[in-house]
Coordinates of C-alpha atoms in Angstrom, one line a residue:
M1 CA 43.9 41.1 131.5
K2 CA 47.0 43.3 131.6
K3 CA 44.9 46.4 131.1
I4 CA 42.6 45.4 134.0
K5 CA 45.7 44.8 136.2
L6 CA 47.1 48.2 135.2
F7 CA 43.8 49.9 135.9
L8 CA 43.6 48.3 139.3
I9 CA 47.1 49.3 140.2
S10 CA 46.5 52.9 139.1
F11 CA 43.3 53.0 141.0
L12 CA 44.9 51.7 144.2
V13 CA 47.8 54.2 143.9
F14 CA 45.4 57.1 143.3
F15 CA 43.2 56.0 146.2
S16 CA 46.1 55.6 148.6
I17 CA 47.5 59.1 147.7
N18 CA 44.1 60.7 148.1
S19 CA 43.4 58.8 151.3
V20 CA 46.6 60.2 152.8
N21 CA 45.7 63.7 151.7
C22 CA 42.2 63.3 153.2
Y23 CA 43.7 62.3 156.5
E24 CA 46.3 65.1 156.6
Y25 CA 43.6 67.7 155.9
S26 CA 40.6 66.2 157.6
S27 CA 39.9 69.4 159.6
S28 CA 41.3 72.8 160.2
E29 CA 41.3 72.1 163.9
E30 CA 43.4 69.0 163.5
R31 CA 45.8 70.9 161.3
S32 CA 46.0 73.6 164.0
F33 CA 46.8 71.1 166.7
I34 CA 49.6 69.6 164.6
E35 CA 51.1 73.0 163.7
V36 CA 51.0 74.3 167.3
Y37 CA 52.6 71.1 168.6
E38 CA 55.4 71.1 166.1
K39 CA 56.0 74.8 166.5
T40 CA 56.0 74.9 170.3
L41 CA 57.7 71.6 171.1
P42 CA 61.3 72.7 170.6
S43 CA 60.9 75.4 173.3
I44 CA 59.6 72.8 175.9
V45 CA 62.0 70.9 178.2
A46 CA 61.7 68.0 180.6
I47 CA 62.9 68.5 184.2
E48 CA 64.1 66.1 186.8
A49 CA 65.1 67.3 190.3
D50 CA 66.7 65.2 193.1
I51 CA 64.9 65.9 196.3
D52 CA 64.9 64.2 199.8
R53 CA 62.0 61.9 199.0
G54 CA 63.2 60.9 195.6
T55 CA 62.8 62.5 192.1
S56 CA 60.5 65.3 191.2
G57 CA 59.5 65.5 187.5
G58 CA 58.1 68.4 185.6
T59 CA 58.1 70.5 182.5
G60 CA 59.5 73.9 181.6
C61 CA 59.3 76.6 178.9
I62 CA 62.4 78.2 177.5
I63 CA 62.0 82.0 177.7
T64 CA 65.5 83.3 176.7
K65 CA 67.9 82.2 174.0
S66 CA 70.6 81.9 176.6
G67 CA 68.7 79.2 178.6
V68 CA 66.4 80.7 181.2
I69 CA 63.4 78.4 181.8
L70 CA 60.1 79.0 183.4
T71 CA 58.6 76.2 185.5
S72 CA 56.6 75.4 188.7
S73 CA 58.4 76.1 192.0
H74 CA 57.1 72.8 193.5
V75 CA 59.0 70.9 190.8
I76 CA 62.5 72.2 191.9
E77 CA 61.9 73.3 195.5
H78 CA 64.7 72.1 197.9
A79 CA 66.3 70.2 195.0
K80 CA 69.9 69.0 195.4
N81 CA 70.4 68.7 191.6
I82 CA 68.2 69.8 188.7
Q83 CA 68.6 68.1 185.3
V84 CA 67.0 69.6 182.1
T85 CA 66.5 67.7 178.9
T86 CA 65.8 69.7 175.7
H87 CA 63.7 68.5 172.8
S88 CA 66.9 67.8 170.9
G89 CA 67.8 65.3 173.6
K90 CA 70.7 67.3 175.2
N91 CA 71.0 67.2 179.0
Y92 CA 72.0 70.1 181.2
T93 CA 72.4 70.9 184.9
A94 CA 70.3 73.9 185.9
K95 CA 70.6 76.4 188.7
V96 CA 67.8 78.3 190.4
L97 CA 67.4 82.0 189.6
A98 CA 64.1 83.0 191.3
V99 CA 61.2 81.3 193.1
L100 CA 57.6 82.1 194.0
R101 CA 56.4 79.5 196.5
N102 CA 53.1 78.1 197.8
K103 CA 50.0 79.1 195.7
N104 CA 52.1 81.3 193.4
D105 CA 54.2 78.3 192.3
L106 CA 56.5 79.7 189.7
A107 CA 60.3 79.5 189.3
L108 CA 63.0 80.5 186.9
I109 CA 66.0 78.2 186.4
K110 CA 69.0 78.6 184.1
I111 CA 71.1 76.2 181.9
D112 CA 74.4 77.1 180.3
T113 CA 74.5 76.6 176.6
K114 CA 76.6 78.0 173.8
E115 CA 73.7 77.7 171.2
D116 CA 70.7 79.9 170.9
L117 CA 67.6 78.1 172.1
P118 CA 64.1 78.3 170.6
L119 CA 61.7 80.4 172.7
A120 CA 58.2 79.9 173.9
K121 CA 55.7 82.6 172.9
F122 CA 53.4 84.2 175.4
G123 CA 49.8 85.3 174.9
N124 CA 47.5 87.6 176.9
S125 CA 45.7 85.6 179.5
N126 CA 43.1 88.5 179.9
D127 CA 41.8 87.4 176.5
V128 CA 41.0 83.8 177.6
K129 CA 37.4 82.7 177.3
V130 CA 35.5 79.8 178.8
G131 CA 34.9 77.3 176.1
Q132 CA 37.9 78.0 173.9
R133 CA 40.1 75.2 172.7
V134 CA 43.5 74.7 174.5
L135 CA 46.4 72.4 174.3
T136 CA 49.1 71.3 176.8
I137 CA 52.5 69.8 176.3
G138 CA 54.3 68.1 179.2
C139 CA 55.9 65.0 180.6
P140 CA 53.1 63.1 182.4
F141 CA 54.6 60.3 184.5
G142 CA 57.9 60.8 182.6
F143 CA 56.3 60.4 179.1
K144 CA 58.2 63.3 177.4
D145 CA 56.6 65.5 174.7
T146 CA 53.0 64.5 175.4
L147 CA 50.2 66.6 173.8
T148 CA 46.7 66.8 175.3
T149 CA 43.7 68.9 174.3
G150 CA 40.6 70.3 176.0
I151 CA 38.8 73.5 176.7
I152 CA 38.9 76.3 179.2
S153 CA 36.3 75.1 181.7
R154 CA 36.3 78.0 184.1
I155 CA 38.2 81.2 185.0
D156 CA 38.7 81.5 188.8
K157 CA 39.6 85.2 189.2
E158 CA 39.5 85.0 193.0
R159 CA 42.2 82.4 193.1
N160 CA 43.9 83.6 190.0
K161 CA 43.6 80.3 188.2
I162 CA 42.5 79.0 184.8
Q163 CA 40.6 75.7 185.0
T164 CA 40.8 73.2 182.1
D165 CA 39.7 69.7 181.3
A166 CA 42.8 69.1 179.2
A167 CA 44.7 66.2 180.9
I168 CA 47.3 67.4 183.3
N169 CA 49.1 64.8 185.3
P170 CA 52.2 64.6 187.6
G171 CA 55.2 65.6 185.4
C172 CA 53.1 68.3 183.5
S173 CA 53.6 71.0 186.1
G174 CA 55.5 74.0 184.6
G175 CA 54.4 73.1 181.1
P176 CA 52.4 75.4 178.8
L177 CA 48.6 75.8 178.4
L178 CA 48.4 77.0 174.8
N179 CA 45.8 78.6 172.6
L180 CA 45.4 77.6 168.9
K181 CA 47.9 80.4 167.9
G182 CA 50.6 78.5 169.9
E183 CA 50.8 81.2 172.5
I184 CA 51.2 80.3 176.2
I185 CA 48.1 81.5 178.1
G186 CA 48.8 79.6 181.3
I187 CA 51.4 77.6 183.2
N188 CA 50.1 74.2 184.2
Q189 CA 50.2 73.8 188.0
S190 CA 48.0 71.1 189.5
I191 CA 45.0 68.8 189.3
Y192 CA 42.0 68.3 191.5
N193 CA 42.1 65.0 193.3
P194 CA 39.8 64.8 196.2
D195 CA 40.2 61.0 196.5
N196 CA 44.0 61.2 196.5
N197 CA 44.1 59.7 193.0
R198 CA 47.3 61.0 191.4
S199 CA 45.9 60.7 187.9
N200 CA 43.8 63.3 186.0
I201 CA 40.0 63.4 186.5
G202 CA 39.3 66.2 184.2
I203 CA 39.9 69.2 186.5
G204 CA 43.3 70.9 186.1
F205 CA 44.6 74.3 186.9
A206 CA 47.1 76.7 185.3
L207 CA 48.4 80.1 186.4
P208 CA 47.6 82.9 183.9
S209 CA 50.4 83.8 181.6
N210 CA 50.1 87.5 182.5
Y211 CA 51.0 86.6 186.1
A212 CA 54.0 84.6 184.9
I213 CA 55.1 87.5 182.7
D214 CA 54.9 89.9 185.7
F215 CA 57.0 87.4 187.8
I216 CA 59.6 87.2 185.0
Q217 CA 59.8 91.0 184.8
R218 CA 60.1 91.4 188.6
A219 CA 62.9 88.8 188.7
N220 CA 64.8 90.5 185.9
K221 CA 64.6 93.8 187.8
K222 CA 65.9 92.1 190.9
V223 CA 68.8 90.6 189.1
A224 CA 69.6 93.9 187.3
S225 CA 69.6 95.8 190.6
S226 CA 71.9 93.3 192.3
N227 CA 74.6 93.6 189.6

């Protein structure tokens, strides 16, 4: 009887260990999603801006170790106060460095910190293909550090937008659209909502990363020339 019990216990322990291993490595795609999320998350911040009609929420990508953050201009436009929360939970007050308004919808803000911050990594948006897998990280409706997945649904060269079915909701603006290498290939901007439904219906848009890189470079030159 004791031998049977020992056998059953050994079997259950063996089965449990192997079940965990099977789950952890159930697919290379699942492993990629986990790795991209864990690698990218420290460079993503939550943004809250006080505006006349209340609070505007969004997401941002850290692009310099000293605290420069890329986000959407409509998140911080006309803000009286901008608060940034890093992945580590630290809160900072941010100032605006540069803004592209309207359909361009990009902005650079800056927080003052004594520690080196982890950086988001950019990819080449010219290499994006319809059908490729993508991930987004954002703060939909204030739910910080949320990951969603989907594909590139369409590339709108005329409007300079990348279309995706990955869930993008209010609070995700300014967050990254990522490839499976963990590179930013777009900055999430808006959703399509013909019925004025504020939630996602499977059609979202991001500005190409190369456009964002060009904006950052032009903003740097402007700052350098003014000093």
